[in-house]
Short mmCIF file of C-alpha atoms in Angstrom, two decimals:
data_model
loop_
_atom_site.label_atom_id
_atom_site.label_comp_id
_atom_site.label_asym_id
_atom_site.label_seq_id
_atom_site.Cartn_x
_atom_site.Cartn_y
_atom_site.Cartn_z
CA SER A 1 85.33 36.34 48.19
CA CYS A 2 87.47 38.14 50.70
CA MET A 3 85.62 41.44 49.62
CA GLY A 4 82.19 39.61 50.35
CA HIS A 5 80.67 39.31 46.91
CA PRO A 6 77.96 36.95 46.88
CA HIS A 7 78.67 35.30 43.74
CA LEU A 8 82.22 35.78 42.55
CA LYS A 9 84.73 33.32 44.10
CA THR A 10 88.30 34.44 44.01
CA PRO A 11 90.46 31.85 45.97
CA ARG A 12 93.67 33.08 44.85
CA ILE A 13 93.14 36.66 45.88
CA ASP A 14 91.68 35.33 49.09
CA ARG A 15 94.69 33.56 49.90
CA LEU A 16 96.71 36.70 49.85
CA ALA A 17 94.24 38.28 52.31
CA GLU A 18 94.54 35.15 54.49
CA GLU A 19 98.16 35.43 54.59
CA GLY A 20 98.40 39.13 54.76
CA ALA A 21 96.14 42.26 54.97
CA LEU A 22 92.85 42.90 53.65
CA PHE A 23 92.27 46.82 53.33
CA ARG A 24 88.75 47.34 53.67
CA ASN A 25 88.40 51.03 53.07
CA HIS A 26 90.75 51.77 50.31
CA PHE A 27 89.96 54.28 47.35
CA CYS A 28 90.89 55.93 44.19
CA THR A 29 91.02 59.73 44.36
CA THR A 30 89.98 60.06 40.66
CA SER A 31 87.95 57.20 39.12
CA LEU A 32 89.24 57.18 35.72
CA CYS A 33 92.15 55.07 34.38
CA SER A 34 94.97 57.56 33.57
CA PRO A 35 94.45 59.88 36.28
CA SER A 36 94.40 57.12 39.04
CA ARG A 37 97.42 55.29 37.35
CA ALA A 38 99.42 58.66 37.53
CA SER A 39 98.51 59.00 41.06
CA ILE A 40 99.58 55.54 41.95
CA LEU A 41 103.05 56.19 40.17
CA GLY A 42 103.76 59.46 41.77
CA GLY A 43 101.73 60.03 45.05
CA LEU A 44 99.87 63.12 43.62
CA TYR A 45 96.30 64.29 43.19
CA ALA A 46 95.18 64.68 39.60
CA HIS A 47 95.22 68.42 39.76
CA THR A 48 98.83 68.22 40.84
CA HIS A 49 100.19 65.81 38.48
CA GLY A 50 97.98 67.07 35.53
CA VAL A 51 96.64 63.83 34.25
CA VAL A 52 93.18 64.70 34.28
CA ASN A 53 91.83 62.49 31.32
CA ASN A 54 92.45 59.54 29.38
CA PHE A 55 94.54 61.12 26.83
CA THR A 56 97.31 62.70 28.71
CA ASP A 57 100.60 60.90 29.40
CA TYR A 58 102.40 60.96 32.78
CA PRO A 59 104.79 63.95 32.79
CA ARG A 60 108.35 62.68 32.10
CA ASP A 61 109.88 65.55 34.59
CA LEU A 62 107.92 64.10 37.46
CA PRO A 63 109.47 61.60 39.68
CA THR A 64 108.02 58.05 40.29
CA PHE A 65 108.56 55.17 42.58
CA PRO A 66 109.81 52.88 40.09
CA ARG A 67 112.35 55.63 38.95
CA GLN A 68 113.65 55.64 42.54
CA LEU A 69 113.74 51.81 42.69
CA GLN A 70 115.82 51.75 39.42
CA ALA A 71 118.10 54.30 40.76
CA GLU A 72 118.77 52.10 43.79
CA GLY A 73 119.59 48.96 41.77
CA TYR A 74 116.21 47.44 41.27
CA SER A 75 115.58 45.76 37.91
CA THR A 76 112.11 47.21 37.01
CA ALA A 77 109.43 46.10 34.57
CA TYR A 78 106.16 47.16 33.54
CA ILE A 79 104.06 44.72 31.63
CA GLY A 80 100.43 45.40 30.36
CA LYS A 81 97.98 48.24 30.12
CA TRP A 82 99.82 51.38 30.76
CA HIS A 83 97.06 53.80 29.24
CA MET A 84 98.70 57.07 29.75
CA GLY A 85 99.18 58.64 26.44
CA GLU A 86 96.42 56.88 24.46
CA ASP A 87 98.44 56.12 21.25
CA ASP A 88 102.08 56.18 22.54
CA ASP A 89 103.23 52.92 23.47
CA SER A 90 107.01 53.84 23.53
CA LYS A 91 109.13 52.95 26.65
CA ARG A 92 108.63 55.00 29.74
CA PRO A 93 111.35 56.38 32.15
CA GLY A 94 112.03 54.21 35.08
CA PHE A 95 111.49 50.78 33.64
CA ASP A 96 114.45 48.57 32.47
CA HIS A 97 111.58 46.25 30.58
CA PHE A 98 108.63 47.78 29.22
CA VAL A 99 105.78 45.97 27.26
CA THR A 100 102.59 47.68 26.60
CA HIS A 101 100.31 48.49 23.66
CA ARG A 102 98.40 51.48 22.46
CA GLY A 103 95.07 52.53 24.28
CA GLN A 104 93.12 49.76 25.92
CA GLY A 105 94.16 46.78 24.02
CA LYS A 106 91.85 43.83 23.36
CA TYR A 107 90.90 40.70 25.20
CA PHE A 108 92.00 38.82 22.49
CA ASP A 109 95.19 38.90 20.16
CA THR A 110 96.42 42.35 21.29
CA GLU A 111 99.19 44.06 19.51
CA PHE A 112 101.94 44.53 21.78
CA ARG A 113 104.95 46.83 21.74
CA THR A 114 107.79 44.44 22.99
CA ASN A 115 110.71 45.71 24.64
CA ASN A 116 112.90 45.85 22.01
CA GLY A 117 110.71 48.31 20.32
CA LYS A 118 108.98 46.10 17.72
CA ARG A 119 105.16 45.63 17.62
CA GLU A 120 103.64 42.23 17.29
CA VAL A 121 100.19 40.65 17.71
CA VAL A 122 100.43 38.40 20.66
CA PRO A 123 97.69 35.62 20.06
CA GLY A 124 95.71 34.57 23.17
CA TYR A 125 93.52 35.88 25.93
CA TYR A 126 95.24 39.26 27.37
CA THR A 127 95.11 38.24 30.93
CA THR A 128 96.96 34.89 30.29
CA VAL A 129 99.39 36.53 27.84
CA VAL A 130 100.58 39.22 30.14
CA THR A 131 100.73 36.77 33.05
CA ASP A 132 103.03 34.38 30.71
CA MET A 133 105.26 37.63 29.97
CA ALA A 134 105.50 38.45 33.81
CA ILE A 135 106.58 34.97 34.70
CA ASP A 136 109.13 34.98 32.01
CA TRP A 137 110.61 38.24 33.14
CA MET A 138 110.81 36.92 36.75
CA ALA A 139 112.34 33.59 35.65
CA GLU A 140 115.27 35.98 33.80
CA GLN A 141 115.77 37.88 37.05
CA GLN A 142 117.02 34.78 39.02
CA GLU A 143 120.05 34.63 37.12
CA ASP A 144 121.44 37.58 39.04
CA ASP A 145 119.34 37.72 41.87
CA ALA A 146 118.97 41.32 42.12
CA PRO A 147 115.91 42.94 43.76
CA PHE A 148 113.11 43.51 41.29
CA LEU A 149 110.12 45.64 40.81
CA LEU A 150 107.23 44.13 38.54
CA MET A 151 103.92 46.01 37.79
CA LEU A 152 101.57 43.79 35.95
CA GLY A 153 98.48 45.76 34.46
CA HIS A 154 95.73 43.84 33.40
CA LYS A 155 92.93 44.84 30.89
CA ALA A 156 90.57 43.08 32.75
CA PRO A 157 87.85 43.71 34.13
CA HIS A 158 87.41 46.74 31.73
CA SER A 159 84.73 47.15 29.26
CA PHE A 160 84.12 45.97 26.75
CA TYR A 161 83.78 42.71 28.78
CA PHE A 162 84.80 39.43 27.07
CA PRO A 163 85.47 36.64 29.44
CA GLU A 164 87.96 33.66 28.77
CA PRO A 165 85.98 30.83 26.98
CA LYS A 166 86.12 28.77 29.81
CA TYR A 167 84.28 31.40 32.08
CA GLU A 168 81.71 32.52 29.49
CA ASN A 169 79.08 30.82 31.03
CA THR A 170 80.01 30.44 34.73
CA PHE A 171 77.11 32.87 36.05
CA ASP A 172 74.39 32.06 33.50
CA GLY A 173 72.05 30.92 36.27
CA VAL A 174 72.47 34.25 38.40
CA ARG A 175 69.87 36.64 38.13
CA VAL A 176 71.17 40.08 38.05
CA PRO A 177 68.34 42.84 38.52
CA TYR A 178 68.93 46.57 38.54
CA PRO A 179 69.87 47.77 42.00
CA ALA A 180 67.13 49.28 43.98
CA SER A 181 69.25 52.57 44.08
CA ALA A 182 68.45 52.86 40.30
CA PHE A 183 64.89 53.76 41.09
CA SER A 184 65.38 56.34 43.81
CA LEU A 185 66.54 59.29 41.88
CA GLU A 186 63.65 61.87 42.31
CA ASP A 187 65.62 63.88 44.77
CA LYS A 188 69.10 63.72 42.91
CA PRO A 189 70.49 66.28 40.74
CA VAL A 190 68.92 66.56 37.06
CA TRP A 191 72.40 65.47 35.62
CA ILE A 192 72.34 62.08 37.63
CA GLN A 193 68.68 61.36 36.22
CA GLN A 194 69.65 62.44 32.59
CA ARG A 195 72.45 59.74 32.65
CA LEU A 196 70.43 56.86 32.91
CA ASN A 197 69.66 57.00 28.96
CA THR A 198 73.57 57.56 28.29
CA TRP A 199 76.65 55.67 27.57
CA HIS A 200 77.00 55.49 31.47
CA GLY A 201 73.39 54.68 32.34
CA ILE A 202 71.35 51.47 32.62
CA TYR A 203 69.24 52.35 29.81
CA GLY A 204 72.10 53.17 27.34
CA PRO A 205 74.19 50.83 25.20
CA LEU A 206 76.00 49.01 28.02
CA PHE A 207 78.99 48.99 26.23
CA ASP A 208 77.58 47.52 23.11
CA TRP A 209 75.60 44.66 24.93
CA ARG A 210 72.54 46.63 23.93
CA LYS A 211 72.04 47.53 20.32
CA LYS A 212 69.01 49.56 20.41
CA PHE A 213 68.78 52.28 23.26
CA PRO A 214 67.69 53.87 25.20
CA ASP A 215 65.37 50.93 26.36
CA ARG A 216 63.38 50.99 29.61
CA SER A 217 61.38 47.78 29.01
CA ALA A 218 61.53 45.09 31.52
CA ARG A 219 63.16 42.70 28.93
CA ALA A 220 66.01 45.09 28.63
CA MET A 221 67.30 44.02 31.90
CA LEU A 222 68.40 40.87 30.28
CA ASP A 223 71.20 42.90 28.24
CA PHE A 224 72.16 44.25 31.67
CA GLU A 225 72.49 40.68 33.28
CA ARG A 226 74.45 39.62 30.41
CA MET A 227 76.90 42.55 30.83
CA VAL A 228 77.44 41.95 34.58
CA ARG A 229 77.98 38.41 34.11
CA ALA A 230 80.54 38.94 31.66
CA TYR A 231 82.27 41.66 33.63
CA TRP A 232 82.26 38.91 36.64
CA GLY A 233 83.65 36.25 34.31
CA THR A 234 86.67 38.55 33.45
CA ILE A 235 87.51 38.78 37.02
CA LEU A 236 87.88 35.07 37.33
CA SER A 237 90.84 35.12 35.05
CA VAL A 238 92.58 37.71 36.97
CA ASP A 239 92.28 35.50 39.89
CA ASP A 240 93.95 32.81 38.06
CA SER A 241 96.72 35.17 37.09
CA VAL A 242 97.27 36.08 40.83
CA GLY A 243 97.40 32.49 41.61
CA ARG A 244 100.05 31.55 38.89
CA ILE A 245 102.34 34.66 40.05
CA TYR A 246 102.02 33.36 43.67
CA ASP A 247 102.83 30.04 42.60
CA TYR A 248 105.87 31.05 40.53
CA LEU A 249 107.40 33.00 43.53
CA GLN A 250 106.63 30.29 45.94
CA ALA A 251 108.47 27.56 43.67
CA ALA A 252 111.39 30.31 43.15
CA GLY A 253 111.72 30.59 46.88
CA LYS A 254 111.15 34.38 46.73
CA LEU A 255 107.36 34.59 48.00
CA ASP A 256 108.11 35.49 51.58
CA ASN A 257 110.47 38.10 50.63
CA THR A 258 108.15 40.01 48.09
CA LEU A 259 105.91 42.75 48.85
CA PHE A 260 102.89 41.26 46.88
CA ILE A 261 100.12 43.95 46.07
CA PHE A 262 96.86 43.25 44.43
CA THR A 263 94.84 46.38 43.75
CA SER A 264 92.75 48.43 41.06
CA ASP A 265 92.94 51.84 39.71
CA ASN A 266 89.19 52.48 39.96
CA GLY A 267 85.81 50.74 41.00
CA LEU A 268 82.84 50.24 38.93
CA LEU A 269 79.16 51.01 39.01
CA GLU A 270 76.98 47.97 38.22
CA GLY A 271 73.76 49.80 37.92
CA GLU A 272 73.72 51.48 41.38
CA HIS A 273 72.10 54.81 41.07
CA GLY A 274 71.07 53.99 37.67
CA MET A 275 74.67 54.19 36.26
CA VAL A 276 77.30 51.76 34.81
CA ASP A 277 81.08 52.58 34.48
CA LYS A 278 82.64 54.71 37.09
CA ARG A 279 83.82 58.30 37.14
CA THR A 280 81.38 59.56 39.95
CA GLY A 281 81.93 60.10 43.72
CA HIS A 282 79.69 57.16 44.42
CA ASP A 283 81.04 54.59 46.78
CA PRO A 284 80.91 51.54 43.98
CA SER A 285 83.18 53.87 41.71
CA LEU A 286 86.01 54.86 43.96
CA HIS A 287 86.04 52.10 46.54
CA ILE A 288 88.81 49.61 45.32
CA PRO A 289 90.35 46.40 46.42
CA LEU A 290 93.55 46.29 48.18
CA VAL A 291 94.93 43.02 49.36
CA VAL A 292 98.88 43.10 50.43
CA ARG A 293 100.99 39.85 51.42
CA TYR A 294 104.52 40.55 53.17
CA PRO A 295 104.90 38.39 56.17
CA SER A 296 107.94 40.12 57.59
CA LEU A 297 105.96 43.21 58.26
CA ILE A 298 102.17 42.17 57.89
CA GLU A 299 100.70 39.44 60.10
CA ALA A 300 98.37 36.87 58.52
CA GLY A 301 94.71 37.86 58.47
CA LYS A 302 95.10 41.43 59.32
CA VAL A 303 92.11 43.66 58.41
CA VAL A 304 93.00 47.23 57.93
CA ASP A 305 89.85 49.56 58.37
CA ALA A 306 91.68 52.85 57.96
CA GLN A 307 90.99 55.07 54.81
CA THR A 308 93.84 54.39 52.45
CA LEU A 309 94.36 55.84 48.73
CA THR A 310 96.03 55.54 45.55
CA LEU A 311 98.34 58.20 46.57
CA ASP A 312 99.67 55.98 49.33
CA PHE A 313 101.71 53.47 47.22
CA ALA A 314 104.73 55.40 46.47
CA SER A 315 105.34 56.46 49.74
CA THR A 316 104.76 53.16 51.12
CA ILE A 317 106.74 51.02 48.58
CA LEU A 318 109.68 53.28 49.09
CA GLU A 319 109.92 53.08 52.73
CA ILE A 320 109.33 49.41 52.82
CA CYS A 321 112.23 49.12 50.33
CA GLN A 322 114.38 51.49 52.13
CA ALA A 323 114.57 53.68 49.16
CA PRO A 324 114.64 57.74 49.22
CA ALA A 325 111.38 59.06 49.47
CA LEU A 326 109.73 61.09 46.50
CA PRO A 327 110.52 64.97 46.74
CA LYS A 328 106.88 65.87 46.83
CA THR A 329 104.21 63.53 47.63
CA GLN A 330 100.30 63.94 48.70
CA GLY A 331 100.25 60.33 50.10
CA LYS A 332 101.25 58.60 53.39
CA SER A 333 103.09 55.36 53.83
CA TRP A 334 101.00 52.66 55.47
CA LYS A 335 103.92 50.67 56.81
CA LYS A 336 103.62 51.78 60.60
CA LEU A 337 99.78 51.57 59.97
CA VAL A 338 99.72 47.89 59.18
CA SER A 339 102.55 46.73 61.49
CA SER A 340 101.89 48.89 64.87
CA GLY A 341 99.04 51.30 63.96
CA ASP A 342 99.07 54.95 63.34
CA GLU A 343 97.09 57.20 65.66
CA ASP A 344 97.77 60.10 63.14
CA TRP A 345 96.10 58.53 60.18
CA ARG A 346 94.08 60.59 58.04
CA THR A 347 90.10 60.72 58.43
CA SER A 348 89.25 62.62 55.38
CA TRP A 349 90.55 63.31 51.89
CA TYR A 350 89.62 64.58 48.53
CA TYR A 351 87.82 63.07 45.46
CA GLU A 352 88.04 65.00 42.04
CA TYR A 353 86.63 64.27 38.71
CA ASN A 354 85.93 67.04 36.12
CA TYR A 355 86.35 65.65 32.66
CA GLU A 356 83.09 65.66 31.06
CA LYS A 357 80.79 68.52 30.02
CA GLN A 358 77.69 66.86 31.61
CA PHE A 359 79.25 67.13 35.10
CA PRO A 360 78.53 70.42 37.05
#
């Protein structure tokens, strides 16, 4: 893959990188779903926007880049996992079309709240279902040819991991040992060593893949392998989704006039430092993908090594769309960075997470 994974092949995401830019040092500022999503919307750190856990909704009085674009005449849609305000799936400000669900949703047969306010179970695999919804909505926009913003929020590759049936056995032949860093913790803080037997450690339940725990036996590594393979499998369906969106835009004649962004809200530890999940300030937890295609601004095959953040999306998107900037932001537009370079770009930034009692 374009990110250098030894086993995962993501040809559709790779195509975006080949025709656009690969950001090799892109990071989230809080590696947790809700805080990071809030930072994407408003360009603020978690301690500023106030969404510091997975149960707090985005404050309705805080501006967002979708609200700015909506005010400028864009048709706006959010489809998929919202996950800010755990049990609240009501329509949010800034979106003409809003389809989501409570909490995490499920990989199969999720109950969605449709744009008319009704809840209904939509049969099928989540990644495919929301991609269908996204393409249907974009097709409706062709009728008036107004500019549009679509945010498509996948559940995958979030735990618990259930790949699409066609990808269930794709990685069965790949051995996945515990990383070497899982056994180099003697000089690490006690709380890191203690995590190994917990929900977030390699000897814990592994998101229900291991029924009896803690388990430090050699055989227990098979549970770890099964978990990681399933995680990889869910990503293959996301790659399919990227390809379907690309193909639709191309067929509609809109591809080259669309700012196409592929990214994530957080990274994931796959056993590094003895941990699974995210949350901590380790590189696999906060280092996330960013691939952008927009040929009128970005030359094909560009590689960006500067440090970019989730905080930067709001400023960047609004500048590229020539919309008014947000009244307050802690991010920075990378429009100049990708087009001609930016000598004043950041060399440092702040990572924060303080949600669980186990952390100091």
